[in-house]
Amino acid sequence: MNPILVFEQLLNGAGYGLMLFLIAAGLTLVFGIMDVMNLSHGSLFMVGAYVAATVHVQSGSFAVAVLVAVAATVAVAALLEVTLMRRLYGRDHLAQVLATFGVILVADDAVKMVWGPSPVMAPTPAWLSGPVELFAGLPYPSYRLVVLGAGVLVAGLLYLLVNHSRLGMLVRAGASDRWMAELMGVRVQRVFCGIFVLGASLAALAGALMGPLMAVQVGMGESILIPALVVIVIGGIGSVRGAFVAALLVGLVDTIGRAFLPLLLRATLPPAVAADLGPLCAEVAMYALMAAVLSFRPAGLFSAKA
Amino acid sequence: MAQLSGISLRTQLGAAALFTLAACASLPVLAQQAPIKVGIALDISGPFAALGAEVRDGFALGIKQLGGKLGGQPVQFVQTDMAGSPDQAKQLVDRFVQREKIDLFTGPIASNVALAVAPTLFAAKVPYLSNNAGPSQLAGAQCNPYFFGTAYQNDQYHEAAGQFAADRGFKRMVLIAPNYPAGKDGINGFKRKFKGTVVDEMYTKLGQIDYATELAQLRAAKPEAVYFFLPGAMGINFIKQFVGAGLSKDITLVTSGFSADEDVISAVGEPMLGLFNTSHWAHDLDNPANKAFVAAFRKEYGGRYPSIYAAQAFDVITAMDSAVKAVGGKVADRDALIKALAKAQFPSVRGNFRYANNHYPVQNFYLRTIGKDAEGRVTNKTIKTVLENYGDAFSAQCGMK
């Protein structure tokens, strides 16, 4: 098989994986460390994408659009934390799932009211709309390279923050024994609010960066939430490192499934059957990966609790 | 006694007066029937939202021009968003039929949604005029007198594109379509007319908007041209990413009119200049109905050109109007209504067309290219007729006469 094609597909898979990581990282921090199941994380992703698309069209600057999108989403998240999430910390997961599912419904309708039901066009910045010659025979879309770079950068920063900073230490302390940490003078409430907002800003960044690659539309948060949940389950709940590895795995499996499974099936089955089965198998590949991982490591690859 | 009889007299007078009043009031009610009900399924959210908005505008203009009536009769248009989802559409159409008791139906954009709602409508004997979807399933052996593929039969569109690709002499092509009924109809239709080699057929997920995987495969396959059938946002993203990946230098894009229509052009813009596409309608088609429609549409919606979807929706309203007029508003006589609909004696914006025995159109297909108009606006221009009075490949299998 053509090595350039394989390399390009791996790059595509890594790009998708890094985007999933940005969403899954916030989700796993909030779920793993604060023990709050926040389904409305996808809605924050959607808000980020909408704000970025709008600001980009209005201002003409992609950088400004990303910054405003992150700032606006953080404001929304802070409001959400103060009015709702704070009341859910001590409750069981069912209450959290129900309450944050309610937030999804409200968020979708609110976005529909502000931006209308039709998808919004998120333009690609003009200077990133062409290809870059990575090496002879492989021009690659420059925007995808920027997205890849942003994903790697955020992963590095997040690793430093959680494992090698004072805030990270407080976070880990608050999560493992909140009562003791509070006795030692940690303002756990404030730390939790900070974590929630950090997760939201990652979701907003993912939304802003993914906007030009996908349709910015109502419900986009729900469709990305499912792969993101798969990622944190595979990676081990609460582990940022696990989320990173799992996101890359899911990204690669998804892309390889879509790229090579249909070819494989077509070589062995009649074309009409292969055309039906190929895309179907590719869609199932991610869940097959999850089942395979969980049957060997039921707590995920890098469980934080282990 | 006198008092009593007085009351009695007054009561009698009152009763008589009331009776007269009631009789007067009920006279026009008796003369008039209950308003005709038309169920309209919109797709203003979901994967076909952008096309849904065009469809909505086309319906709205048609309804407005007729003063909210069909054939001069008062009409209630029941409009609901089905969000492009077959399950949701099925539930809403059940409600249309059972609670609203609709007399006519039109709406869903996608073929899978059309196939999901059709059985309910056929069982309730509600004529269904499709303003877009034209699935092959309802064109052949399973054709139904209550279904009218007023817009086109799915394969027709792609047969016209295949004819163009054959005329141009392309040798090696890759075909891309979503994995749903219309996608398969599309690729089969194209292959029926295309003479060269099909290097690869790719089926993507319906609603997919990231084409990195497919574009990498295209680069490796090195075809001369690509035929893609990706309606709505799917096509917009495909063209943008195709150009972004630098593939437009070596590979020619061929598409059906859907992915090169005014809604797509307004989203993608200049990169589409010079692209060829085939369609059964164009805003510059020279017939009086079309000229009036395009002028009215541009006046109503801030100067923008209508798309195929808006034109088809407008045609459906006009078709309903002419049929209701032909039966004198008696839509309860479904046999007469269907006969009137099948005659298709309405001024279509496409010019002349008629239904074949399977209630799918026999019509012209045109080659268009994207250029700039006198105002400097990027838009479609009609070049020539690719297929003339063209029917579909399934009508012979349909048992209807």
XYZ file of C-alpha atoms in Angstrom:
707
model
C 0.000 0.000 0.000
C 1.111 3.528 -0.806
C 3.229 4.734 2.184
C 2.360 8.406 1.614
C -1.342 7.559 1.809
C -0.834 5.617 5.032
C 1.190 8.454 6.554
C -1.404 11.035 5.545
C -4.191 8.944 7.045
C -2.249 8.547 10.294
C -1.804 12.321 10.393
C -5.545 12.790 9.843
C -6.269 10.334 12.632
C -3.882 12.100 14.996
C -5.525 15.443 14.188
C -8.987 14.117 14.981
C -7.618 12.460 18.109
C -6.060 15.687 19.392
C -9.367 17.512 18.933
C -11.100 14.768 20.898
C -8.413 15.153 23.538
C -9.197 18.845 24.014
C -12.805 17.965 24.758
C -12.076 14.809 26.728
C -9.417 16.495 28.898
C -11.925 18.959 30.323
C -14.497 16.220 30.763
C -12.088 13.897 32.570
C -10.782 16.653 34.871
C -14.280 17.549 35.992
C -15.486 13.940 36.230
C -12.339 12.317 37.581
C -11.156 14.981 39.983
C -14.362 16.692 41.039
C -16.488 13.548 40.612
C -19.107 15.496 38.679
C -20.632 13.992 35.530
C -21.045 17.054 33.354
C -22.980 16.243 30.170
C -23.235 19.956 29.362
C -19.538 19.958 28.479
C -20.562 19.415 24.835
C -22.764 22.495 25.001
C -19.758 24.570 26.064
C -17.962 23.198 22.985
C -20.915 24.341 20.863
C -20.945 27.818 22.420
C -17.217 28.150 21.693
C -17.722 27.183 18.050
C -20.648 29.572 17.530
C -18.946 32.544 19.176
C -15.716 31.932 17.255
C -17.525 31.666 13.908
C -19.482 34.860 14.546
C -16.533 36.896 15.796
C -14.357 35.643 12.934
C -16.845 36.841 10.335
C -17.337 40.179 12.111
C -13.721 40.986 12.958
C -11.915 39.171 10.174
C -9.297 37.927 12.615
C -9.097 34.276 13.550
C -6.884 34.886 16.593
C -9.347 37.423 18.013
C -12.162 34.969 17.323
C -10.474 32.188 19.297
C -9.700 34.491 22.237
C -13.216 35.920 22.389
C -14.711 32.427 22.087
C -12.648 31.164 25.032
C -13.451 34.253 27.123
C -17.175 34.083 26.379
C -17.376 30.360 27.104
C -15.482 30.809 30.357
C -18.019 33.458 31.386
C -20.889 31.091 30.554
C -19.166 28.267 32.445
C -18.524 30.419 35.509
C -22.181 31.378 35.556
C -23.141 27.719 35.218
C -20.797 26.744 38.051
C -22.171 29.374 40.432
C -25.834 28.820 39.644
C -25.975 25.048 39.148
C -22.832 22.919 39.329
C -21.964 24.042 42.854
C -25.212 22.480 44.082
C -24.383 19.173 42.418
C -20.949 18.412 43.853
C -22.238 16.374 46.773
C -25.061 14.693 44.878
C -25.068 11.298 43.188
C -24.258 10.862 39.513
C -27.878 10.374 38.479
C -28.808 13.824 39.759
C -25.785 15.294 37.982
C -26.607 13.564 34.699
C -30.238 14.707 34.825
C -29.383 18.303 35.712
C -26.650 18.681 33.111
C -28.814 16.965 30.494
C -31.328 19.700 31.206
C -28.581 22.219 30.531
C -28.042 20.636 27.074
C -31.716 21.125 26.188
C -31.695 24.726 27.386
C -28.382 25.452 25.627
C -29.592 24.024 22.291
C -32.731 26.135 22.404
C -30.839 29.225 23.510
C -28.409 28.834 20.588
C -31.364 28.306 18.232
C -32.876 31.570 19.499
C -29.681 33.575 19.051
C -28.255 32.089 15.833
C -31.296 30.383 14.276
C -31.721 26.702 13.420
C -29.555 26.738 10.263
C -25.846 25.911 10.547
C -23.436 28.835 10.710
C -20.542 28.957 8.250
C -17.189 29.142 10.018
C -14.635 30.430 7.508
C -11.075 29.086 7.361
C -8.586 31.925 7.863
C -7.430 33.006 4.382
C -3.717 32.503 5.125
C -4.423 28.937 6.236
C -6.779 27.917 3.436
C -4.126 26.440 1.133
C -1.913 23.356 1.366
C 1.677 23.126 2.662
C 4.133 20.739 1.008
C 5.168 18.534 3.969
C 7.527 16.565 1.760
C 7.590 15.722 -1.934
C 4.243 14.287 -2.954
C 2.359 15.239 0.198
C 0.746 18.641 0.274
C -1.219 18.829 3.530
C -3.892 21.410 4.415
C -2.122 24.021 6.539
C -5.129 24.587 8.785
C -5.052 20.963 9.897
C -1.389 21.346 10.805
C -2.219 24.340 13.016
C -4.938 22.313 14.729
C -2.474 19.451 15.286
C 0.061 21.865 16.766
C -2.502 23.442 19.085
C -3.528 20.022 20.371
C 0.053 18.998 21.157
C 0.755 22.342 22.842
C -2.308 22.164 25.078
C -1.521 18.566 26.015
C 1.971 19.628 27.139
C 0.731 22.619 29.134
C -1.943 20.556 30.800
C 0.577 17.904 31.801
C 2.757 20.545 33.462
C -0.218 22.154 35.163
C -1.662 19.014 36.706
C 1.553 17.222 37.635
C 4.064 20.004 38.311
C 2.236 23.034 39.649
C 0.840 24.199 42.942
C -2.668 24.412 41.516
C -2.329 20.878 40.220
C -1.261 19.711 43.680
C -4.278 21.403 45.294
C -6.545 19.870 42.724
C -5.207 16.402 43.358
C -5.397 16.908 47.122
C -8.978 18.177 46.963
C -10.006 15.262 44.830
C -8.464 12.513 46.919
C -9.721 13.800 50.285
C -11.742 16.935 50.162
C -12.447 17.058 53.907
C -8.762 16.798 54.832
C -7.712 19.300 52.216
C -10.223 21.818 53.557
C -8.927 21.294 57.094
C -5.431 22.019 55.784
C -6.661 25.374 54.514
C -7.287 24.645 50.841
C -10.279 26.547 49.496
C -11.593 23.544 47.644
C -14.670 25.412 46.405
C -12.516 27.938 44.627
C -10.193 25.278 43.195
C -13.164 23.348 41.866
C -14.546 26.457 40.233
C -11.126 26.956 38.621
C -11.047 23.376 37.301
C -14.529 23.727 35.886
C -13.581 26.907 34.076
C -10.341 25.349 32.786
C -12.319 22.451 31.338
C -14.720 24.909 29.727
C -11.905 26.891 28.117
C -10.509 23.678 26.595
C -13.948 22.836 25.195
C -14.241 26.360 23.785
C -10.796 26.108 22.182
C -11.757 22.793 20.595
C -15.011 24.322 19.325
C -13.270 27.370 17.880
C -10.602 25.271 16.141
C -13.005 22.629 14.830
C -15.559 25.132 13.530
C -13.917 25.589 10.113
C -13.559 21.808 9.692
C -17.131 20.908 10.582
C -20.568 22.492 10.398
C -21.298 24.784 13.316
C -24.829 23.686 14.165
C -27.229 23.042 16.999
C -26.549 19.620 18.514
C -22.883 19.503 17.497
C -22.013 19.231 21.196
C -24.010 16.036 21.657
C -22.504 14.284 18.652
C -18.946 14.960 19.844
C -19.784 14.153 23.487
C -20.152 10.434 22.796
C -16.652 9.882 21.349
C -15.305 12.123 24.134
C -16.964 9.898 26.768
C -15.553 6.826 25.026
C -12.118 8.451 25.235
C -12.276 9.084 28.985
C -13.599 5.607 29.654
C -10.798 4.005 27.626
C -8.179 6.290 29.124
C -9.255 5.772 32.709
C -11.503 8.296 34.405
C -9.645 11.267 35.835
C -6.385 10.680 34.014
C -5.251 13.424 31.637
C -2.495 11.174 30.344
C -5.040 8.422 29.772
C -7.299 10.820 27.912
C -4.389 11.807 25.660
C -3.434 8.256 24.758
C -7.029 7.134 24.373
C -7.943 10.137 22.217
C -5.084 9.366 19.827
C -6.132 5.710 19.769
C -9.764 6.536 19.017
C -8.753 9.089 16.384
C -6.506 6.601 14.635
C -8.972 3.715 14.833
C -11.761 5.917 13.468
C -9.686 7.173 10.560
C -8.131 3.819 9.746
C -11.564 2.234 9.957
C -13.011 4.718 7.500
C -10.021 4.642 5.185
C -9.024 0.997 5.019
C -11.926 -1.150 6.225
C -14.078 -0.477 3.134
C -11.078 -1.316 0.886
C -10.535 -4.558 2.758
C -14.206 -5.516 2.588
C -14.400 -4.683 -1.088
C -11.561 -7.070 -1.788
C -13.428 -9.965 -0.202
C -17.168 -9.231 -0.580
C -19.454 -8.340 -3.487
C -19.396 -4.540 -4.036
C -23.036 -3.951 -3.061
C -22.604 -5.703 0.281
C -19.253 -4.018 0.915
C -20.768 -0.597 0.231
C -23.366 -1.211 2.928
C -21.106 -2.948 5.417
C -17.939 -0.838 5.094
C -19.175 2.487 6.501
C -21.154 0.583 9.139
C -18.086 -1.339 10.371
C -16.069 1.885 10.380
C -18.649 3.477 12.672
C -18.562 0.512 15.030
C -14.736 0.388 15.144
C -14.534 2.927 18.009
C -16.905 0.923 20.219
C -15.112 -2.321 19.374
C -11.894 -0.673 20.565
C -13.582 0.383 23.816
C -14.925 -3.115 24.416
C -11.523 -4.645 23.724
C -9.693 -2.284 26.090
C -12.237 -2.626 28.881
C -12.208 -6.408 28.760
C -8.496 -6.332 29.578
C -8.392 -3.256 31.827
C -11.859 -2.635 33.269
C -10.789 0.689 34.849
C -9.276 2.019 31.627
C -5.685 2.311 30.439
C -4.375 4.742 33.084
C -6.925 4.721 35.861
C -6.384 7.623 38.274
C -7.772 5.609 41.170
C -5.474 2.619 40.661
C -101.730 34.335 32.378
C -101.234 37.360 30.183
C -97.808 37.613 31.675
C -97.156 33.978 30.992
C -98.399 34.153 27.418
C -96.304 37.320 27.004
C -93.255 35.407 28.056
C -94.262 32.577 25.878
C -94.749 34.903 22.935
C -91.432 36.505 23.575
C -89.796 33.117 23.886
C -91.346 32.044 20.644
C -90.252 35.214 18.941
C -86.831 34.838 20.423
C -86.596 31.258 19.360
C -87.723 32.157 15.858
C -85.193 34.971 15.708
C -82.448 32.718 17.008
C -83.390 30.056 14.505
C -83.311 32.540 11.657
C -79.984 33.874 12.815
C -78.559 30.406 13.127
C -79.869 29.512 9.709
C -78.344 32.634 8.205
C -75.051 31.970 9.954
C -74.986 28.353 8.912
C -75.783 29.049 5.278
C -72.260 30.118 4.323
C -70.918 27.284 6.474
C -72.973 24.809 4.506
C -71.896 26.295 1.187
C -68.258 26.268 2.244
C -66.305 23.107 3.052
C -63.896 22.727 5.908
C -60.594 24.272 4.826
C -58.243 22.053 2.866
C -55.296 20.979 4.997
C -51.804 20.681 3.591
C -49.087 19.097 5.699
C -45.648 20.535 5.033
C -42.573 18.865 6.511
C -39.715 21.329 6.845
C -36.060 20.563 7.510
C -34.962 23.836 9.028
C -32.654 22.142 11.503
C -30.518 19.016 11.195
C -28.224 17.893 8.375
C -30.316 19.504 5.617
C -30.975 22.791 7.401
C -29.412 24.987 4.723
C -31.508 23.375 1.977
C -34.494 23.395 4.296
C -34.287 27.170 4.523
C -34.401 27.397 0.708
C -37.385 25.035 0.597
C -39.199 27.068 3.244
C -38.642 30.276 1.264
C -39.907 28.610 -1.919
C -43.084 27.389 -0.208
C -43.619 30.740 1.495
C -43.388 32.650 -1.794
C -45.796 30.259 -3.533
C -48.294 30.417 -0.678
C -48.045 34.205 -0.524
C -48.623 34.618 -4.265
C -51.781 32.507 -4.019
C -53.031 34.533 -1.062
C -52.876 31.495 1.207
C -55.395 29.622 -0.971
C -55.290 26.666 -3.346
C -57.560 26.763 -6.366
C -59.301 29.702 -4.709
C -60.254 27.607 -1.662
C -59.168 28.482 1.867
C -56.258 26.339 2.995
C -54.591 25.622 6.274
C -50.883 24.902 5.848
C -49.617 22.814 8.766
C -45.853 23.238 8.852
C -43.481 21.370 11.167
C -39.725 20.943 11.354
C -38.728 17.287 10.901
C -35.008 17.994 11.317
C -34.036 15.515 8.573
C -34.636 12.620 10.945
C -36.653 9.619 9.693
C -37.874 8.679 13.201
C -38.959 12.179 14.088
C -40.598 12.621 10.687
C -42.519 9.351 11.056
C -44.023 10.495 14.378
C -44.914 13.949 13.098
C -46.516 12.590 9.931
C -48.577 10.131 12.019
C -49.860 13.183 13.854
C -50.491 15.061 10.573
C -52.623 12.162 9.377
C -54.466 11.263 12.571
C -55.015 14.563 14.323
C -54.826 17.138 11.534
C -56.412 14.896 8.883
C -54.360 16.465 6.100
C -55.523 16.261 2.478
C -52.160 16.791 0.789
C -48.575 16.367 1.892
C -45.159 17.616 0.825
C -41.809 18.295 2.376
C -38.997 16.057 3.484
C -35.732 16.704 1.676
C -34.001 13.375 2.149
C -34.950 10.124 0.435
C -34.611 8.083 3.624
C -37.128 10.380 5.333
C -39.451 10.190 2.320
C -39.352 6.392 2.449
C -40.028 6.446 6.200
C -43.177 8.569 5.981
C -44.590 7.265 2.683
C -46.412 4.124 3.970
C -48.417 6.141 6.516
C -49.510 8.616 3.853
C -50.385 5.897 1.323
C -52.470 4.034 3.919
C -54.379 7.233 4.693
C -54.757 8.019 0.954
C -53.005 11.357 1.253
C -51.366 12.435 -2.019
C -47.672 13.078 -1.413
C -45.973 15.537 -3.770
C -42.241 15.279 -3.277
C -40.538 18.652 -3.592
C -37.104 17.054 -3.639
C -36.566 13.382 -2.806
C -37.112 10.952 -5.685
C -36.125 7.526 -4.372
C -35.812 4.698 -6.889
C -37.767 2.404 -4.548
C -40.997 4.320 -5.260
C -40.280 4.589 -9.003
C -40.258 0.910 -9.920
C -42.243 -2.077 -8.694
C -43.278 -0.295 -5.481
C -44.660 2.765 -7.261
C -47.808 4.167 -5.680
C -50.648 6.262 -7.132
C -50.447 8.581 -4.110
C -46.776 9.425 -4.670
C -45.652 12.125 -7.093
C -41.918 12.632 -7.531
C -42.674 16.158 -8.656
C -39.032 17.268 -8.581
C -37.123 14.413 -10.236
C -36.185 10.760 -9.942
C -32.883 10.532 -7.984
C -31.024 8.653 -10.729
C -31.993 11.180 -13.419
C -29.803 13.840 -11.906
C -26.742 11.668 -11.818
C -27.430 10.162 -15.234
C -27.261 13.702 -16.587
C -23.898 14.231 -14.835
C -22.666 10.866 -16.168
C -23.747 11.876 -19.663
C -21.755 15.093 -19.315
C -18.666 13.227 -18.040
C -18.949 10.824 -20.982
C -19.362 13.731 -23.441
C -16.256 15.385 -21.986
C -14.267 12.189 -22.431
C -13.122 11.615 -18.838
C -11.416 8.215 -18.585
C -10.701 7.603 -14.881
C -13.093 8.860 -12.196
C -13.764 8.460 -8.485
C -17.362 8.693 -7.242
C -18.333 9.907 -3.757
C -21.777 9.850 -2.122
C -23.262 9.437 1.350
C -24.355 5.960 2.440
C -28.162 6.381 2.171
C -30.785 5.617 -0.506
C -30.241 8.744 -2.607
C -26.466 8.292 -2.433
C -26.705 4.800 -3.894
C -29.230 5.961 -6.518
C -26.730 8.704 -7.341
C -23.749 6.475 -7.953
C -25.815 3.910 -9.887
C -27.308 6.656 -12.034
C -23.916 8.138 -12.831
C -22.437 4.776 -13.790
C -25.368 4.086 -16.124
C -24.224 6.870 -18.496
C -20.498 7.203 -17.777
C -18.291 5.433 -20.332
C -14.854 5.478 -18.642
C -13.407 3.542 -15.698
C -14.662 4.058 -12.151
C -11.440 3.829 -10.097
C -13.166 3.908 -6.728
C -16.614 4.382 -5.189
C -16.617 5.972 -1.739
C -19.612 5.946 0.557
C -19.386 8.372 3.476
C -21.517 8.720 6.565
C -24.641 10.836 5.980
C -23.961 14.283 7.427
C -20.195 13.804 7.488
C -18.362 17.104 7.142
C -14.717 16.206 7.570
C -13.284 14.663 4.393
C -9.597 14.351 5.322
C -9.730 10.565 4.930
C -11.463 10.624 1.558
C -9.228 13.397 0.213
C -6.093 11.419 1.116
C -7.497 8.446 -0.805
C -8.294 10.714 -3.762
C -4.745 11.968 -3.829
C -3.457 8.399 -3.912
C -5.960 7.225 -6.550
C -5.007 10.083 -8.951
C -8.244 10.134 -10.981
C -8.814 12.549 -13.839
C -12.030 13.789 -12.314
C -14.209 13.290 -9.250
C -17.971 13.099 -9.254
C -19.403 13.965 -5.875
C -23.003 13.931 -4.695
C -22.965 15.489 -1.225
C -26.026 17.638 -0.563
C -26.013 20.686 1.684
C -23.268 21.393 4.209
C -21.552 18.138 3.221
C -20.847 19.437 -0.294
C -19.834 22.888 0.931
C -17.214 21.393 3.240
C -16.065 18.938 0.596
C -15.357 21.657 -1.968
C -13.612 23.875 0.611
C -11.424 21.030 1.858
C -10.748 19.770 -1.686
C -9.363 23.191 -2.613
C -7.583 23.493 0.774
C -5.771 20.195 0.193
C -4.491 21.469 -3.163
C -6.321 18.797 -5.156
C -8.095 21.232 -7.488
C -4.891 21.705 -9.511
C -4.863 18.153 -10.877
C -8.401 16.816 -10.511
C -11.565 18.181 -12.146
C -14.667 18.333 -9.990
C -17.915 17.237 -11.611
C -21.108 17.540 -9.666
C -24.849 17.506 -9.869
C -26.645 20.814 -9.659
C -27.293 20.248 -5.952
C -23.703 20.886 -4.909
C -23.217 23.799 -7.252
C -26.377 25.714 -6.594
C -26.890 29.230 -5.320
C -26.881 28.215 -1.637
C -23.508 26.457 -2.018
C -22.044 29.230 -4.166
C -22.909 31.842 -1.546
C -21.019 29.780 1.059
C -17.949 28.812 -0.994
C -17.658 31.699 -3.492
C -14.837 32.234 -5.991
C -13.141 28.796 -5.724
C -16.166 27.426 -7.591
C -15.674 29.510 -10.750
C -15.580 27.321 -13.864
C -17.157 24.286 -12.210
C -19.531 22.301 -14.457
C -22.777 20.856 -13.179
C -26.042 19.470 -14.478
C -29.541 20.361 -13.402
C -33.188 20.195 -14.443
C -33.648 23.862 -13.655
C -31.632 27.092 -13.681
C -32.522 30.607 -12.669
C -31.775 31.815 -16.198
C -34.078 29.302 -17.961
C -36.067 31.200 -20.547
C -39.748 30.614 -19.825
C -42.370 33.065 -18.519
C -43.165 31.150 -15.308
C -39.493 30.992 -14.379
C -38.828 34.656 -15.166
C -41.745 35.703 -12.948
C -40.664 33.333 -10.181
C -37.007 34.425 -10.152
C -37.958 38.111 -10.205
C -40.473 37.665 -7.368
C -38.015 35.595 -5.331
C -35.219 38.121 -5.677
C -37.593 40.933 -4.735
C -38.839 39.029 -1.678
C -35.457 37.832 -0.392
C -33.030 40.714 -0.777
C -31.741 40.100 -4.289
C -30.413 36.595 -3.873
C -31.048 34.034 -6.600
C -33.340 31.117 -5.750
C -31.800 27.642 -5.574
C -33.097 24.413 -7.106
C -34.723 23.576 -3.764
C -36.679 26.836 -3.681
C -37.767 26.368 -7.308
C -38.966 22.811 -6.645
C -40.903 23.875 -3.554
C -42.538 26.679 -5.518
C -43.510 24.191 -8.246
C -45.178 21.897 -5.686
C -47.428 24.704 -4.429
C -48.330 25.660 -8.018
C -49.022 21.999 -8.839
C -51.320 21.647 -5.821
C -53.103 24.870 -6.754
C -53.844 23.721 -10.294
C -55.064 20.289 -9.181
C -57.333 21.699 -6.449
C -58.741 24.119 -9.003
C -59.357 21.250 -11.454
C -61.439 19.300 -8.906
C -63.295 22.442 -7.813
C -61.927 22.218 -4.283
C -63.434 18.762 -3.683
C -60.217 17.227 -2.358
C -62.165 14.482 -0.577
C -62.610 12.821 -3.966
C -59.118 11.407 -3.976
C -59.412 9.602 -7.316
C -60.285 12.830 -9.078
C -57.572 14.702 -7.169
C -54.924 12.195 -8.189
C -56.034 12.299 -11.811
C -55.776 16.093 -11.744
C -52.347 15.970 -10.112
C -51.084 13.425 -12.642
C -51.987 15.698 -15.554
C -49.472 18.241 -14.230
C -51.169 21.080 -16.039
C -49.449 23.821 -14.116
C -46.926 26.406 -15.329
C -43.715 24.789 -14.036
C -40.665 27.002 -13.612
C -38.794 24.221 -15.436
C -40.829 24.812 -18.575
C -42.537 21.743 -20.013
C -42.565 18.502 -18.133
C -44.975 15.627 -17.735
C -45.224 12.620 -15.464
C -44.398 9.150 -16.722
C -46.727 6.285 -15.724
C -44.905 5.998 -12.345
C -45.630 9.654 -11.457
C -41.996 10.660 -11.907
C -41.140 13.444 -14.366
C -40.031 13.310 -17.976
C -37.991 16.495 -18.342
C -34.903 18.241 -19.738
C -31.509 18.345 -18.051
C -29.113 21.212 -18.655
C -25.381 21.777 -18.397
C -24.473 24.819 -16.314
C -21.187 26.463 -15.454
C -20.355 28.830 -12.639
C -19.350 32.313 -13.734
C -20.095 35.937 -12.926
C -23.290 37.732 -13.881
C -23.664 41.347 -15.048
C -23.621 42.523 -11.400
C -20.336 40.685 -10.730
C -22.134 38.079 -8.616
C -20.812 34.496 -8.774
C -23.655 32.390 -10.149
C -24.722 29.658 -12.566
C -25.084 30.082 -16.330
C -26.920 27.580 -18.527
C -24.847 26.340 -21.491
C -26.875 23.647 -23.249
C -29.318 20.776 -22.892
C -27.625 17.493 -21.913
C -30.664 15.203 -21.889
C -33.941 16.054 -23.588
C -37.378 14.908 -22.388
C -35.643 12.399 -20.235
C -37.547 9.820 -18.183
C -36.213 7.392 -15.621
C -34.900 3.856 -15.711
C -37.595 2.387 -13.456
C -40.931 3.384 -15.010
C -41.196 0.121 -16.997
C -41.221 -1.882 -13.728
C -44.136 0.158 -12.368
C -47.533 -1.479 -12.732
C -49.479 1.790 -12.933
C -50.884 2.795 -16.283
